XYZ file of C-alpha atoms in Angstrom:
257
model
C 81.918 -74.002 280.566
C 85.495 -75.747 280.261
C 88.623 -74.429 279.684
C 92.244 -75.051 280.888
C 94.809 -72.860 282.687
C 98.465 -72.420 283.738
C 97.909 -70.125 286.298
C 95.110 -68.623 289.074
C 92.073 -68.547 286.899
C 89.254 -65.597 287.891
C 85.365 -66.518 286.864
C 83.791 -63.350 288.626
C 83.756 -64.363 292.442
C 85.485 -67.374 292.213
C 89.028 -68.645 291.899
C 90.927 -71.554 290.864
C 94.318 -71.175 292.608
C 97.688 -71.402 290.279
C 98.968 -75.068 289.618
C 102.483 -76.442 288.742
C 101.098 -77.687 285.059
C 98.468 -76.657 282.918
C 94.970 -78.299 284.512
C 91.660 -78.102 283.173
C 88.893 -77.034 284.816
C 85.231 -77.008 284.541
C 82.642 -74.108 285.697
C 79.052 -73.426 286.171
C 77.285 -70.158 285.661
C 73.569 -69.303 286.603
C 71.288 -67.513 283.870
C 70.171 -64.845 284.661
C 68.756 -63.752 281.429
C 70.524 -60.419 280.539
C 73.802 -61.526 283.358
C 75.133 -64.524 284.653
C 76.588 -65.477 287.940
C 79.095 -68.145 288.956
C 78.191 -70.735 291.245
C 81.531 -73.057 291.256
C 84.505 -74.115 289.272
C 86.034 -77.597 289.685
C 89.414 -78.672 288.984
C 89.821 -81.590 286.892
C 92.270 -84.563 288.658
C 94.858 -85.297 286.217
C 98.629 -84.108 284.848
C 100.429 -82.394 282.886
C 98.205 -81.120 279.702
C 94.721 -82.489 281.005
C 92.061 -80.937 278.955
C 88.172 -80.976 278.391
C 86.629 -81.612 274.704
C 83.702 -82.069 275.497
C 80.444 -81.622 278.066
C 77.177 -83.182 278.089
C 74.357 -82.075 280.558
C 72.183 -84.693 282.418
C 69.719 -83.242 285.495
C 71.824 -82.294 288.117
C 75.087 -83.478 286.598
C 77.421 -82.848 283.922
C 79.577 -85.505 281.671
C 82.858 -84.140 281.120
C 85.187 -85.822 278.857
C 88.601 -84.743 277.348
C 92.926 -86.288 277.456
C 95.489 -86.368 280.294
C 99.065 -86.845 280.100
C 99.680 -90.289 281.563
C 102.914 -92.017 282.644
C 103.718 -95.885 282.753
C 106.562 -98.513 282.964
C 106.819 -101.330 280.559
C 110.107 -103.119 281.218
C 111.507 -101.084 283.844
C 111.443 -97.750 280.931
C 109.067 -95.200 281.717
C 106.161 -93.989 278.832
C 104.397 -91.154 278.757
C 100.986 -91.420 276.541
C 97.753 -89.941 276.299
C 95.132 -91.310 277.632
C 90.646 -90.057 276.946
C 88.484 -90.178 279.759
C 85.180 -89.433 280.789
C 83.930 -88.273 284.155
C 80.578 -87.668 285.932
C 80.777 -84.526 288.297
C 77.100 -84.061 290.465
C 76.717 -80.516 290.849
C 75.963 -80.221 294.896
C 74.685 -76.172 294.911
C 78.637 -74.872 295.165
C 80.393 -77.838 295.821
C 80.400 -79.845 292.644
C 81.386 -83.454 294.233
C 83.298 -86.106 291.537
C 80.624 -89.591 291.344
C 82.778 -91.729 288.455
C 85.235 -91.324 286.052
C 86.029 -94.102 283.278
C 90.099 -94.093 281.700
C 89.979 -94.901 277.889
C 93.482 -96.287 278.123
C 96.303 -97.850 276.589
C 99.946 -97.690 276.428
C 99.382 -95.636 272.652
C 97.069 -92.889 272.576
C 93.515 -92.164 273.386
C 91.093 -88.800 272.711
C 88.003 -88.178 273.459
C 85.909 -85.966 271.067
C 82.594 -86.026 271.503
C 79.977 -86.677 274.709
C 76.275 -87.407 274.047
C 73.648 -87.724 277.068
C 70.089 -89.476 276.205
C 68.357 -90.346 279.086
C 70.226 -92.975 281.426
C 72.907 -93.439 278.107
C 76.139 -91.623 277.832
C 77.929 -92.018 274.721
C 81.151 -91.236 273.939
C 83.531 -90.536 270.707
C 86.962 -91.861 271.287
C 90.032 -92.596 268.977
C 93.010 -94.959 269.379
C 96.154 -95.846 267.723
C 96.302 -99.136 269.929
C 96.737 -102.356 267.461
C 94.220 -103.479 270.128
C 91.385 -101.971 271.985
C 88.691 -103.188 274.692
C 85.573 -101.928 275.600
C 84.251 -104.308 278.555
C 84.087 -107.992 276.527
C 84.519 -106.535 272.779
C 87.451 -106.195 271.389
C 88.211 -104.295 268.458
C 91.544 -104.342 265.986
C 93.738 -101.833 264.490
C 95.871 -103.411 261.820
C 97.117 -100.175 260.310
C 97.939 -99.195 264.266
C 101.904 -98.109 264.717
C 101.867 -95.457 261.617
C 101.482 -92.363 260.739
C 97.742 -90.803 261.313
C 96.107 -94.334 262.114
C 93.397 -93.564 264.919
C 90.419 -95.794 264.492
C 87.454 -94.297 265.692
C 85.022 -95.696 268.376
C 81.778 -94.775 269.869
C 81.011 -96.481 273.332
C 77.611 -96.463 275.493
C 77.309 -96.191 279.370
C 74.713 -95.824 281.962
C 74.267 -92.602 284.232
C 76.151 -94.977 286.544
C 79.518 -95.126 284.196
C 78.906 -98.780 283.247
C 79.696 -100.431 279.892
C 76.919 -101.500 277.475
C 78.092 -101.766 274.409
C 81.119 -99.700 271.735
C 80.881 -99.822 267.974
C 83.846 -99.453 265.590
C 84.995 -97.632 262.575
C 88.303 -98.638 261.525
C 90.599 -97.958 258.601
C 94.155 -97.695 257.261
C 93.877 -93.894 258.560
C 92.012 -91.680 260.694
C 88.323 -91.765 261.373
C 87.285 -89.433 263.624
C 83.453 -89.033 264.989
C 83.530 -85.456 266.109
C 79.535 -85.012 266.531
C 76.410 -87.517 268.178
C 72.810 -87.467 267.786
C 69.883 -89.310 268.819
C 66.603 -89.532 267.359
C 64.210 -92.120 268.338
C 66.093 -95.306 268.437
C 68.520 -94.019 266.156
C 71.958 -93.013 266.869
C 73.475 -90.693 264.340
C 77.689 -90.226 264.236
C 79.230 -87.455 261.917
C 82.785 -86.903 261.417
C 86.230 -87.465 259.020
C 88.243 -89.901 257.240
C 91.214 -90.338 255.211
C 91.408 -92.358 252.279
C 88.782 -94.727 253.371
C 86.538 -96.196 256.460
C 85.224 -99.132 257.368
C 81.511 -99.423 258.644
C 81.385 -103.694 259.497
C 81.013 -105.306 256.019
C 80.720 -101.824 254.598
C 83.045 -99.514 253.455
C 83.431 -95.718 252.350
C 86.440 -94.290 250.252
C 87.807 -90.700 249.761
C 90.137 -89.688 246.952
C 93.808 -90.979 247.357
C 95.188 -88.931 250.087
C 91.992 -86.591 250.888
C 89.580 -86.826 253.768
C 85.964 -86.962 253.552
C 83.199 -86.794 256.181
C 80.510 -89.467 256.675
C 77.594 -89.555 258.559
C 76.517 -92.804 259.970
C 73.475 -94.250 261.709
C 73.287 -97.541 263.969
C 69.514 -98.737 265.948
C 70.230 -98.520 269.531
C 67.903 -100.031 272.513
C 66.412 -97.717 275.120
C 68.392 -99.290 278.354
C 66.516 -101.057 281.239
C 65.684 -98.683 283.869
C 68.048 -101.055 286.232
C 71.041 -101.446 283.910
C 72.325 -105.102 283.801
C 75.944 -105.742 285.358
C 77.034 -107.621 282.921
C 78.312 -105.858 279.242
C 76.370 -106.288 276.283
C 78.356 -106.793 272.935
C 77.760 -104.567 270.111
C 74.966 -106.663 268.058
C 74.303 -104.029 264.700
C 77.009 -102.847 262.825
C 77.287 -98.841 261.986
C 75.762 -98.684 258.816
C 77.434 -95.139 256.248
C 74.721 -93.294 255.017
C 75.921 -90.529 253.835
C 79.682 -89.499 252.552
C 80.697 -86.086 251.141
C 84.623 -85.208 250.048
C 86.688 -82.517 252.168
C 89.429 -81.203 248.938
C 89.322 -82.398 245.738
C 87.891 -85.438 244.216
C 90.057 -87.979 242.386
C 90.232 -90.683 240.000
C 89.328 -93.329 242.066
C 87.316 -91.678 244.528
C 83.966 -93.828 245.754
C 80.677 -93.148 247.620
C 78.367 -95.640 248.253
């Protein structure tokens, strides 16, 4: 389990001792059918308003991805901006131990939303409002980046090892969020949200005028190499839309493929 706190945080035994800012934290409880007993809780590194959205199980480790508060200076002024990122934390018996963690990072704002684990791939749901954005060699645009509610949404692939294989795009004047990830076979499926319209490569899905809609979208994905290549591999097959359904009202105008 995941959570965050501003103060000493009690999971049965254990304790997570009182910090200066709100930190997140991760824990790990035992089944034992009808009870179940806590074995550790980790802090998470990070500042002020670090949080987990998400966890994804592989065997004997745990993905954990969420934001942190992070500060910068551009031209001798100092930024603060969010940053995603995505971690790998072993668990060691009761002393979790930290192997990798990857920053999705700009000088705008980046979330994560969604973890996935499928064998030696870790994917992971990410927004930014960065005009530009680059995931190992590919490099996606935001034109609409700099306005209100313009987050293009992007779903990246790793090894167990936290290197880059490949990232896929959905972009857009507004938001597209992918909030949930599936695998079946060699398919990977991404739900989530848009606003007015999304774009899907050379396809494209609109909403009525000022609503959202959800999508669900499928793209073929390789099974990785059992030793993962060094070097990045660019996203070859576009996300194709399959299926689009209105959140609010439909409108004059409103499309679905």
């Amino acid at each position: 389990l995941s959570g965050t706190t501003s103060h000493a945080a009690y999971i049965g035994s254990l304790t997570l001792p009182a910090s200066s800012s709100r930190s997140a934290f991760v824990a790990c409880l035992q089944d034992n059918l009808q009870t179940a007993t806590p074995r550790w809780v980790q802090e998470v590194p990070g500042n002020l308003l670090g949080s987990v959205s998400s966890l994804a199980l592989l065997p004997g480790s745990v993905y954990v991805g969420g934001t942190l508060v992070a500060s910068s200076t551009i031209n001798g002024n100092q930024t603060t901006h969010i940053d995603g990122y995505v971690a790998r934390l072993d668990d060691a018996g009761t002393t979790p131990q930290w192997n990798w963690v990857r920053r999705i990072a700009t000088f705008a704002q980046e979330k994560v939303h969604a973890l996935l684990s499928d064998g030696s791939s870790l994917y992971v749901a990410a927004t930014s409002d960065a005009p530009v954005i680059q995931f190992g060699s590919t490099q996606f645009q935001n034109p609409g980046a700099g306005g209100l509610n313009t987050e293009d949404a992007f779903v990246s692939r790793l090894t167990e090892r936290g290197d880059f294989v490949e990232a896929y795009h959905i972009g857009g004047p507004q938001d597209q969020t992918v909030t949930s990830l599936v695998v079946s076979g060699n398919q990977l499926y991404a739900g989530g949200t848009f606003i007015n319209s999304a774009e899907f490569g050379s396809q494209t899905l609109a909403s009525a005028p000022s609503y959202g809609a959800a999508f669900l979208a499928t793209v073929a994905v390789q099974p990785l190499a059992t030793s993962a290549a060094t070097t990045p591999i660019t996203m070859a097959v576009p996300v194709s839309p399959a299926v689009v359904g209105h959140v609010g009202p439909q409108g004059p105008g409103a499309e679905a493929p």
